[in-house]
Short mmCIF file of C-alpha atoms in Angstrom, two decimals:
data_model
loop_
_atom_site.label_atom_id
_atom_site.label_comp_id
_atom_site.label_asym_id
_atom_site.label_seq_id
_atom_site.Cartn_x
_atom_site.Cartn_y
_atom_site.Cartn_z
CA MET A 1 95.32 72.88 119.53
CA SER A 2 93.33 76.46 119.85
CA ASP A 3 91.75 77.99 116.52
CA LYS A 4 93.18 81.16 118.20
CA LEU A 5 95.99 83.14 116.95
CA TYR A 6 97.74 85.21 119.87
CA ILE A 7 99.13 88.95 118.36
CA PHE A 8 102.26 90.23 120.14
CA ASP A 9 102.86 93.58 119.31
CA THR A 10 106.68 94.39 119.10
CA THR A 11 106.35 97.91 117.76
CA LEU A 12 107.99 99.51 120.70
CA ARG A 13 110.77 97.00 120.95
CA ASP A 14 111.89 95.35 117.45
CA GLY A 15 109.29 98.18 115.70
CA GLU A 16 111.48 101.86 117.52
CA GLN A 17 114.81 100.03 116.32
CA VAL A 18 114.60 101.80 113.21
CA PRO A 19 116.66 104.58 113.33
CA GLY A 20 115.79 108.41 113.29
CA CYS A 21 111.95 105.99 114.59
CA GLN A 22 112.56 106.35 118.45
CA LEU A 23 109.86 107.77 120.79
CA ASN A 24 110.29 109.14 123.96
CA THR A 25 107.89 107.66 127.38
CA VAL A 26 104.81 109.82 126.48
CA GLU A 27 104.67 108.88 123.32
CA LYS A 28 104.93 104.88 123.77
CA ILE A 29 101.90 104.87 126.87
CA GLU A 30 99.72 106.86 123.71
CA VAL A 31 100.66 103.76 121.22
CA ALA A 32 100.49 101.12 123.43
CA ARG A 33 97.10 102.62 124.76
CA ALA A 34 95.93 101.93 120.81
CA LEU A 35 97.39 99.02 120.50
CA GLU A 36 95.20 98.07 124.05
CA GLU A 37 92.23 99.23 121.85
CA LEU A 38 93.06 97.36 118.85
CA GLY A 39 92.94 93.65 121.04
CA VAL A 40 96.67 93.03 120.77
CA ASP A 41 97.40 90.22 123.30
CA VAL A 42 101.05 90.99 124.24
CA ILE A 43 102.61 94.25 124.70
CA GLU A 44 106.50 93.83 123.56
CA ALA A 45 107.29 97.07 125.56
CA GLY A 46 110.90 97.64 125.75
CA PHE A 47 114.39 95.75 126.08
CA PRO A 48 114.76 97.08 129.92
CA ILE A 49 118.61 96.76 130.61
CA SER A 50 120.02 98.14 127.51
CA SER A 51 118.77 101.94 129.03
CA PRO A 52 116.87 103.87 131.61
CA GLY A 53 114.80 104.96 128.58
CA ASP A 54 113.98 101.72 128.27
CA PHE A 55 113.30 100.29 131.43
CA ASN A 56 111.10 104.00 132.62
CA SER A 57 108.74 103.04 129.28
CA VAL A 58 107.90 99.44 130.33
CA VAL A 59 107.24 100.01 133.82
CA GLU A 60 105.39 103.14 133.00
CA ILE A 61 103.28 100.77 129.83
CA SER A 62 102.16 97.96 132.53
CA LYS A 63 100.90 100.91 134.65
CA ALA A 64 99.70 102.22 131.53
CA VAL A 65 97.70 99.31 130.11
CA THR A 66 94.92 97.27 131.64
CA TRP A 67 94.25 93.58 130.04
CA PRO A 68 97.28 93.10 127.34
CA THR A 69 100.33 90.86 128.71
CA ILE A 70 103.57 93.58 128.77
CA CYS A 71 106.44 92.03 127.68
CA ALA A 72 110.67 92.67 127.93
CA LEU A 73 113.01 91.92 126.26
CA THR A 74 116.40 89.80 128.00
CA ARG A 75 119.07 87.97 126.51
CA ALA A 76 120.51 84.48 128.39
CA VAL A 77 122.03 86.44 131.32
CA GLU A 78 120.74 86.64 134.87
CA LYS A 79 121.29 90.20 134.80
CA ASP A 80 119.18 90.89 132.01
CA ILE A 81 116.69 89.25 133.43
CA ASP A 82 117.16 90.40 137.08
CA VAL A 83 116.61 94.39 135.68
CA ALA A 84 112.72 93.14 132.93
CA ALA A 85 112.00 91.49 136.65
CA GLU A 86 112.37 95.02 138.02
CA ALA A 87 111.23 97.29 135.18
CA LEU A 88 107.60 94.91 135.03
CA LYS A 89 107.02 95.04 138.78
CA TYR A 90 103.87 96.80 137.43
CA ALA A 91 102.51 95.27 135.35
CA LYS A 92 98.90 92.57 135.77
CA LYS A 93 100.29 90.80 133.99
CA GLY A 94 104.62 90.23 132.69
CA ARG A 95 106.13 87.96 130.43
CA ILE A 96 110.11 87.49 130.02
CA HIS A 97 111.79 86.87 126.87
CA THR A 98 114.45 85.68 126.90
CA GLY A 99 116.95 83.64 124.39
CA ILE A 100 120.11 83.28 122.87
CA GLY A 101 121.38 82.49 119.48
CA THR A 102 121.14 79.07 117.85
CA SER A 103 122.24 79.05 114.18
CA TYR A 104 126.02 77.79 113.34
CA TYR A 105 126.26 81.60 112.41
CA HIS A 106 125.54 82.57 115.88
CA ILE A 107 127.24 79.79 118.18
CA HIS A 108 130.32 80.28 116.37
CA HIS A 109 130.88 83.40 115.10
CA LYS A 110 128.55 85.85 117.09
CA LEU A 111 129.10 83.57 120.71
CA ASN A 112 131.90 81.62 120.40
CA SER A 113 130.73 78.75 121.99
CA ASN A 114 129.36 75.58 121.24
CA PRO A 115 125.71 73.87 120.36
CA ASP A 116 125.74 72.22 124.29
CA GLU A 117 126.41 74.92 125.82
CA ILE A 118 124.13 77.07 124.64
CA ILE A 119 121.29 74.51 125.65
CA GLU A 120 122.61 74.68 129.21
CA ARG A 121 122.62 78.74 129.01
CA ALA A 122 119.14 78.51 127.67
CA VAL A 123 118.06 76.52 129.68
CA ARG A 124 119.86 78.09 132.47
CA ALA A 125 118.32 82.07 131.58
CA VAL A 126 114.48 80.06 131.50
CA LYS A 127 114.44 78.60 134.98
CA HIS A 128 115.97 82.33 135.72
CA ALA A 129 112.83 83.77 134.29
CA LYS A 130 110.45 81.26 136.09
CA LYS A 131 111.54 82.92 139.26
CA TYR A 132 110.54 85.90 138.35
CA VAL A 133 107.21 85.47 136.17
CA GLU A 134 105.40 81.96 135.22
CA ASP A 135 104.71 83.90 131.81
CA VAL A 136 109.06 83.03 130.29
CA GLU A 137 108.77 83.00 126.76
CA PHE A 138 111.94 81.65 124.88
CA TYR A 139 113.71 82.84 121.32
CA ALA A 140 116.03 81.40 119.56
CA GLU A 141 117.68 83.47 118.04
CA ASP A 142 118.35 83.30 113.79
CA ALA A 143 116.11 79.86 114.00
CA GLY A 144 115.33 80.55 110.88
CA ARG A 145 118.91 78.88 109.67
CA THR A 146 119.42 76.51 112.46
CA GLU A 147 119.33 73.42 111.93
CA ASN A 148 115.22 72.49 112.20
CA GLU A 149 117.12 68.40 114.41
CA TYR A 150 119.07 70.58 116.65
CA LEU A 151 116.69 73.56 117.53
CA ALA A 152 113.89 70.98 117.84
CA ARG A 153 116.92 69.71 121.40
CA VAL A 154 116.70 73.51 122.27
CA VAL A 155 113.09 73.79 122.71
CA GLU A 156 112.36 70.85 123.71
CA ALA A 157 115.39 71.85 126.59
CA VAL A 158 113.58 75.08 127.20
CA ILE A 159 109.81 73.67 127.55
CA LYS A 160 110.61 71.20 130.31
CA ALA A 161 112.54 74.09 132.12
CA GLY A 162 109.10 76.00 132.59
CA ALA A 163 108.87 78.13 128.96
CA THR A 164 105.14 78.91 128.34
CA VAL A 165 106.25 80.73 124.97
CA VAL A 166 108.83 79.98 122.39
CA ASN A 167 109.91 82.04 119.42
CA ILE A 168 110.78 80.46 116.31
CA PRO A 169 112.80 84.24 115.13
CA ASP A 170 113.53 84.46 111.04
CA THR A 171 115.78 86.29 112.20
CA THR A 172 117.91 87.61 109.07
CA GLY A 173 114.24 86.85 106.43
CA TYR A 174 116.32 84.18 104.46
CA THR A 175 113.67 81.22 104.91
CA MET A 176 111.10 80.65 101.77
CA PRO A 177 107.53 80.22 102.97
CA TYR A 178 107.28 76.01 102.57
CA GLU A 179 110.88 76.04 104.74
CA PHE A 180 109.28 77.57 107.18
CA GLY A 181 106.53 75.81 107.52
CA GLU A 182 108.57 73.17 107.48
CA LYS A 183 109.86 74.49 110.30
CA ILE A 184 107.53 74.32 112.53
CA LYS A 185 105.70 71.16 111.57
CA TYR A 186 109.02 69.61 112.63
CA LEU A 187 108.65 70.74 116.07
CA ILE A 188 105.24 70.40 116.06
CA ASP A 189 106.15 67.18 115.28
CA ASN A 190 108.90 65.89 116.94
CA VAL A 191 109.06 67.79 120.12
CA LYS A 192 108.04 65.86 123.29
CA GLY A 193 105.97 67.97 125.00
CA VAL A 194 105.57 70.61 122.62
CA HIS A 195 101.79 70.81 122.99
CA ASN A 196 102.78 72.53 127.02
CA ALA A 197 104.03 75.49 125.15
CA ILE A 198 102.89 78.14 122.53
CA ILE A 199 104.91 77.48 119.69
CA SER A 200 105.54 81.27 117.67
CA THR A 201 106.80 83.37 115.07
CA HIS A 202 109.02 86.03 114.96
CA CYS A 203 109.49 86.53 110.48
CA HIS A 204 111.73 90.01 109.00
CA ASN A 205 110.84 91.49 105.37
CA ASP A 206 114.66 91.45 104.28
CA LEU A 207 112.94 89.11 101.01
CA GLY A 208 109.57 90.53 101.32
CA MET A 209 107.92 87.24 103.16
CA ALA A 210 107.75 88.19 106.36
CA THR A 211 104.02 88.00 106.43
CA ALA A 212 103.79 84.68 104.16
CA ASN A 213 106.10 82.76 106.45
CA THR A 214 104.14 83.61 109.30
CA ILE A 215 101.04 82.63 107.48
CA ALA A 216 102.82 79.78 106.68
CA GLY A 217 103.82 78.45 110.28
CA ILE A 218 100.43 79.54 111.80
CA ILE A 219 99.62 77.04 108.81
CA ASN A 220 101.49 74.41 110.80
CA GLY A 221 100.71 74.61 114.25
CA ALA A 222 101.81 78.03 115.56
CA ARG A 223 99.77 79.84 117.50
CA GLN A 224 101.27 83.58 118.64
CA ALA A 225 102.84 85.73 115.51
CA GLU A 226 105.29 88.53 116.34
CA VAL A 227 104.34 91.70 114.59
CA THR A 228 104.63 95.70 113.82
CA ILE A 229 101.95 97.89 112.69
CA ASN A 230 102.95 99.84 109.19
CA GLY A 231 105.92 95.83 109.46
CA ILE A 232 107.87 98.42 110.83
CA GLY A 233 111.15 97.10 112.16
CA GLU A 234 115.32 96.76 111.46
CA ARG A 235 116.02 96.29 108.10
CA ALA A 236 113.27 95.27 105.81
CA GLY A 237 110.67 95.48 108.75
CA ASN A 238 108.97 93.13 110.23
CA THR A 239 105.82 90.71 109.62
CA SER A 240 102.77 93.33 109.81
CA LEU A 241 100.40 93.11 111.77
CA GLU A 242 97.38 94.60 109.71
CA GLU A 243 98.58 92.01 107.19
CA VAL A 244 98.17 88.72 108.96
CA VAL A 245 95.21 89.47 110.50
CA MET A 246 93.30 90.48 107.49
CA THR A 247 94.67 87.54 105.93
CA LEU A 248 93.01 85.78 108.44
CA LYS A 249 89.59 87.12 108.55
CA SER A 250 89.40 87.00 105.00
CA ARG A 251 90.71 83.57 104.92
CA TYR A 252 88.83 82.31 108.01
CA ALA A 253 86.75 79.91 106.00
CA VAL A 254 89.79 78.20 105.01
CA LEU A 255 91.88 78.57 107.58
CA GLY A 256 89.64 78.81 110.63
CA ILE A 257 92.21 80.93 112.55
CA ASP A 258 90.22 83.80 114.64
CA THR A 259 92.49 86.48 116.37
CA ASN A 260 91.42 89.17 119.30
CA ILE A 261 91.66 91.76 116.95
CA ASN A 262 89.12 94.97 116.98
CA THR A 263 89.81 95.47 113.40
CA LYS A 264 87.90 98.80 112.78
CA ASN A 265 91.18 100.20 114.83
CA ILE A 266 93.49 99.02 112.17
CA TYR A 267 93.82 102.28 109.54
CA LYS A 268 93.46 104.43 112.94
CA THR A 269 97.03 102.72 114.21
CA SER A 270 98.82 102.57 111.32
CA ARG A 271 98.20 106.98 111.40
CA LEU A 272 99.19 107.14 114.65
CA VAL A 273 102.12 104.57 115.04
CA SER A 274 102.98 106.39 111.12
CA ASN A 275 102.99 110.08 112.41
CA LEU A 276 104.86 109.80 116.07
CA MET A 277 107.85 107.38 114.87
CA ASN A 278 107.75 110.16 111.01
CA MET A 279 107.84 107.12 109.30
CA PRO A 280 105.51 107.85 106.27
CA VAL A 281 103.63 104.35 105.25
CA GLN A 282 104.35 103.58 101.50
CA PRO A 283 100.88 104.21 98.97
CA ASN A 284 101.28 100.92 97.56
CA LYS A 285 101.33 98.94 101.32
CA ALA A 286 98.78 96.38 101.76
CA ILE A 287 95.51 97.36 103.85
CA VAL A 288 96.56 100.66 105.18
CA GLY A 289 98.69 101.86 101.93
CA ARG A 290 96.95 104.69 100.36
CA ASN A 291 96.37 103.50 97.50
CA ALA A 292 94.93 100.26 98.77
CA PHE A 293 91.17 101.06 98.67
CA ALA A 294 91.95 103.10 95.28
CA HIS A 295 90.75 102.41 91.80
CA SER A 296 91.92 104.52 89.58
CA SER A 297 91.52 101.92 86.33
CA GLY A 298 88.61 103.07 84.31
CA ILE A 299 87.50 98.91 83.81
CA HIS A 300 88.10 98.95 87.76
CA GLN A 301 86.37 101.67 88.93
CA ASP A 302 83.26 100.43 86.45
CA GLY A 303 83.37 96.65 88.66
CA VAL A 304 83.97 98.56 91.72
CA LEU A 305 81.00 101.06 91.71
CA LYS A 306 78.83 98.05 90.16
CA ASN A 307 79.94 95.47 92.63
CA ARG A 308 82.82 96.62 95.60
CA GLU A 309 83.38 92.72 95.30
CA ASN A 310 84.77 92.53 91.96
CA TYR A 311 87.77 94.31 93.24
CA GLU A 312 88.18 94.17 96.72
CA ILE A 313 88.32 91.59 98.67
CA ILE A 314 88.36 93.29 102.44
CA ASP A 315 84.99 95.39 102.85
CA PRO A 316 87.91 98.91 103.62
CA THR A 317 85.41 99.89 107.09
CA GLU A 318 86.82 96.80 107.73
CA VAL A 319 89.99 98.30 109.05
CA GLY A 320 88.90 101.65 109.81
CA ILE A 321 88.34 103.02 106.28
CA ASN A 322 85.33 104.88 105.31
CA GLU A 323 85.18 103.98 101.86
CA SER A 324 87.21 102.74 99.02
CA SER A 325 88.92 105.39 96.39
CA ILE A 326 87.53 106.18 93.30
CA VAL A 327 90.38 108.01 92.14
CA LEU A 328 90.56 110.28 88.71
CA THR A 329 92.70 110.22 86.13
CA ALA A 330 93.59 109.83 82.62
CA ARG A 331 92.53 106.32 82.68
CA SER A 332 89.21 107.09 84.09
CA GLY A 333 86.36 106.01 82.68
CA ARG A 334 82.42 107.92 82.45
CA ALA A 335 81.35 105.66 84.89
CA ALA A 336 83.75 107.41 87.48
CA LEU A 337 83.25 110.75 86.46
CA LYS A 338 79.75 110.08 86.52
CA HIS A 339 79.73 108.99 89.95
CA ARG A 340 82.16 111.95 91.59
CA LEU A 341 79.88 114.49 90.07
CA GLU A 342 77.06 112.88 91.57
CA VAL A 343 78.38 112.98 95.18
CA LEU A 344 79.34 116.79 94.56
CA GLY A 345 75.19 117.38 93.98
CA PHE A 346 75.66 117.36 89.96
CA GLU A 347 73.34 115.84 87.86
CA LEU A 348 74.29 115.81 84.40
CA THR A 349 72.50 115.34 81.02
CA LYS A 350 74.16 112.30 78.81
CA GLU A 351 75.41 115.47 76.51
CA LYS A 352 76.34 117.70 78.61
CA LEU A 353 78.24 114.37 80.94
CA ASP A 354 80.17 114.21 77.34
CA GLU A 355 80.91 117.24 77.60
CA VAL A 356 82.47 117.39 81.11
CA TYR A 357 84.79 114.20 80.84
CA GLU A 358 86.60 115.30 77.34
CA LYS A 359 87.39 118.62 79.24
CA PHE A 360 88.12 116.42 82.03
CA LEU A 361 90.53 114.02 79.69
CA GLU A 362 92.46 117.46 78.82
CA LEU A 363 92.68 118.15 82.14
CA ALA A 364 93.88 114.63 83.14
CA ASP A 365 96.06 114.74 80.82
CA LYS A 366 98.08 117.39 82.93
CA LYS A 367 97.78 117.00 86.27
CA LYS A 368 98.26 113.58 88.71
CA ASP A 369 95.63 113.91 90.18
CA ILE A 370 91.61 115.14 89.83
CA ARG A 371 90.08 116.48 92.51
CA ASP A 372 86.63 117.73 93.64
CA ASP A 373 87.35 121.18 92.85
CA ASP A 374 88.64 120.49 89.73
CA VAL A 375 85.51 118.84 89.11
CA ALA A 376 83.27 121.25 89.65
CA MET A 377 85.73 124.34 88.11
CA LEU A 378 84.94 121.45 85.21
CA VAL A 379 81.37 121.79 85.50
CA ASP A 380 81.77 125.78 85.63
CA ASP A 381 84.03 125.38 82.32
CA THR A 382 80.96 124.19 80.45
CA GLU A 383 78.37 126.66 80.93
CA LYS A 384 81.38 128.98 80.13
CA LYS A 385 80.44 128.01 76.81
CA GLU A 386 76.60 129.11 76.70
CA ARG A 387 78.08 132.46 78.16
CA ARG A 388 77.77 135.72 75.40
CA ILE A 389 81.69 136.28 76.02
CA LYS A 390 84.18 133.53 76.24
CA LEU A 391 88.06 133.72 75.70
CA ASP A 392 89.32 131.89 72.39
CA PHE A 393 92.60 132.80 72.22
CA LEU A 394 95.61 133.38 75.05
CA GLN A 395 99.54 134.39 74.59
CA VAL A 396 101.04 135.93 77.11
CA VAL A 397 104.89 137.18 76.71
CA THR A 398 107.18 137.77 79.82
CA GLY A 399 110.20 137.34 81.30
CA LYS A 400 112.60 139.17 83.97
CA THR A 401 114.03 142.31 80.96
CA LEU A 402 110.98 142.03 78.64
CA GLN A 403 107.68 143.63 78.80
CA PRO A 404 104.94 142.12 79.14
CA MET A 405 102.86 141.46 76.55
CA ALA A 406 99.33 140.03 75.83
CA SER A 407 97.23 139.07 72.67
CA VAL A 408 93.47 138.13 72.79
CA ARG A 409 90.95 136.36 70.96
CA LEU A 410 87.43 136.33 72.37
CA ASP A 411 84.28 135.29 70.60
CA ILE A 412 81.24 137.60 71.33
CA ALA A 413 78.07 135.96 69.83
CA GLY A 414 79.37 133.90 67.42
CA GLU A 415 82.24 137.35 66.40
CA LYS A 416 86.25 136.93 66.61
CA PHE A 417 87.74 140.14 67.97
CA ASN A 418 91.32 140.40 68.80
CA ALA A 419 93.77 142.78 71.23
CA THR A 420 97.09 142.65 71.82
CA ALA A 421 98.39 144.92 75.04
CA SER A 422 101.01 145.43 78.04
CA GLY A 423 100.87 145.79 81.23
CA ASN A 424 102.94 145.56 84.47
CA GLY A 425 103.09 141.44 84.77
CA PRO A 426 101.09 138.87 82.49
CA VAL A 427 98.41 139.48 84.40
CA ASP A 428 97.61 143.18 84.02
CA ALA A 429 99.06 142.62 80.00
CA ALA A 430 96.15 140.07 79.95
CA ILE A 431 93.25 142.33 81.20
CA ASN A 432 94.11 145.14 79.84
CA ALA A 433 94.07 143.56 76.03
CA VAL A 434 90.68 142.05 77.67
CA LYS A 435 89.17 145.34 78.35
CA GLN A 436 90.49 147.40 74.70
CA ILE A 437 87.45 145.31 73.08
CA VAL A 438 85.03 144.71 75.88
CA LYS A 439 85.46 148.21 76.32
CA ARG A 440 83.95 148.65 79.66
CA HIS A 441 84.91 150.90 82.54
CA VAL A 442 85.45 148.13 85.05
CA ILE A 443 87.58 148.60 88.80
CA LEU A 444 89.37 145.89 90.00
CA GLU A 445 88.59 145.58 93.46
CA GLU A 446 90.08 142.11 95.02
CA PHE A 447 92.04 140.11 92.78
CA LEU A 448 92.89 136.65 94.80
CA ILE A 449 94.40 133.31 93.67
CA GLN A 450 94.55 130.36 95.31
CA ALA A 451 96.28 126.70 94.92
CA ILE A 452 93.12 124.57 94.82
CA THR A 453 95.64 121.53 96.10
CA ARG A 454 99.75 121.70 96.13
CA GLY A 455 102.19 120.93 93.68
CA SER A 456 103.06 122.75 90.41
CA ASP A 457 101.04 121.28 88.52
CA ASP A 458 97.57 121.60 90.61
CA VAL A 459 95.21 124.04 89.52
CA GLY A 460 95.07 127.51 90.83
CA LYS A 461 91.61 129.17 90.95
CA VAL A 462 91.02 132.67 90.91
CA HIS A 463 88.44 135.15 92.53
CA MET A 464 87.56 138.51 91.08
CA GLU A 465 86.09 141.67 92.04
CA LEU A 466 85.15 144.17 89.50
CA ASP A 467 82.87 147.29 90.30
CA PHE A 468 80.68 149.06 87.22
CA GLU A 469 78.78 151.86 87.47
CA GLY A 470 78.76 151.14 91.24
CA VAL A 471 77.58 147.76 91.01
CA LYS A 472 79.69 144.74 91.96
CA TYR A 473 80.70 141.84 90.25
CA PHE A 474 81.88 138.49 91.12
CA GLY A 475 84.31 136.59 88.94
CA PHE A 476 85.51 132.80 89.13
CA GLY A 477 88.26 131.21 87.05
CA ALA A 478 89.90 128.37 87.59
CA ASN A 479 93.21 126.62 85.19
CA THR A 480 96.35 124.35 85.55
CA ASP A 481 97.44 128.28 83.49
CA ILE A 482 97.07 130.68 86.16
CA ILE A 483 97.34 133.98 84.06
CA THR A 484 94.15 131.68 82.02
CA ALA A 485 92.30 131.70 85.34
CA ALA A 486 92.31 135.82 85.84
CA VAL A 487 91.17 135.64 81.99
CA GLU A 488 88.50 133.56 82.84
CA ALA A 489 87.65 135.10 86.34
CA PHE A 490 87.29 138.56 84.58
CA LEU A 491 84.85 137.23 82.01
CA ASP A 492 83.15 135.44 83.99
CA ALA A 493 82.25 138.81 85.77
CA VAL A 494 81.87 141.17 82.88
CA ASN A 495 79.54 138.12 81.39
CA LYS A 496 77.33 138.72 84.71
CA MET A 497 77.18 142.74 83.39
CA LYS A 498 73.09 143.68 82.51
CA VAL A 499 74.94 146.53 79.70
#
């Protein structure tokens, strides 16, 4: 038995069945080429008889890619198989994937048939497909709920008829990992001629166990896994390619099973599929989710900074992500903040770091996510404490029917000064109050407000250009309160004035 697992990607067939995720032929070719670059062994390109678009996609994908096997899906119907064969005529390596339901539910309630007739139809379909291609895969739909003894009869019959791959789908995502593993083992142990074909898994995620079931199947002898990028697919989705591949890679010493996948292309392929199908990847998705390599807990951050393997079993570079993400939140510790400051080029003394950290915690309680601009602003904030004129208090009253009024208290060289003023708006009122205290005739040449990031809780930054006696002074302020940011920017400029 080979220690290689063949990766059969059905993103363009089963994955594309998700409502609202349909791709045009050009987009499918782009995904197919990305899958080829990723290293998948088989690309299931479509269901040719289902629509002219699917037929054309199989044709064009067959022309566009070189070494992966191109597979076309059919029912166990001669017309389906004929159309699939026509669609595959340009494939360098073509495979027809035909099959029929084998569970009690499918035989009696979907197909209105009986077990013996199903086997006859399955054999007939495989033999018909063999007239066109040597590589024929048979799927026993709803194998997960099919009795093992009967499933073994079906598998033995189709292998004898010429099937080179036999797919054992858990179509409804019903089985438990131990059950699915036992099912594969039963077939390996009891089907005559089973080693003349590759046993394949095709697991759905209705109970959240698609990857676990797939791995159980592989451990028990399956050597092809049918998967999709990001685990997309009908209902709760299919087995994720990235989860299976990285499980085998990270546990290779135990399992000894390898794939042909270039794992460094996993992340970019994930993003391509997500963007083209307009289907965002959930943040906590294993391997490719935004948070898969993100650390926000102070204890975890400290551990990762000391040694990545303290909290990561996969090096993010192995899947095409540059580095782990140390996400600054209210739970982050000094080590994480110090690391981020060093990355941004700030070398702070222990005393200064402590001061910035206290400000950081205050900001982190207001914002869900702290960005690099926020961190730079915190350092700038602590430096402002050393300036002669500092904002000590600010209160603004404003509203649709109210005249904006602002009360300001400034600390000038340790002495407190208060003023209240009105204005055309809350920022104008606050600046007017400051002007009453500083008593300098300045002209506001430029006033620019910009959000550092998107969201109603984000820090806004204000840039000001003031003219004082013909000299230009520039000020900067940043705060979650834009009026405070404006006053800080004004004072930043005033503090730079020589007089």
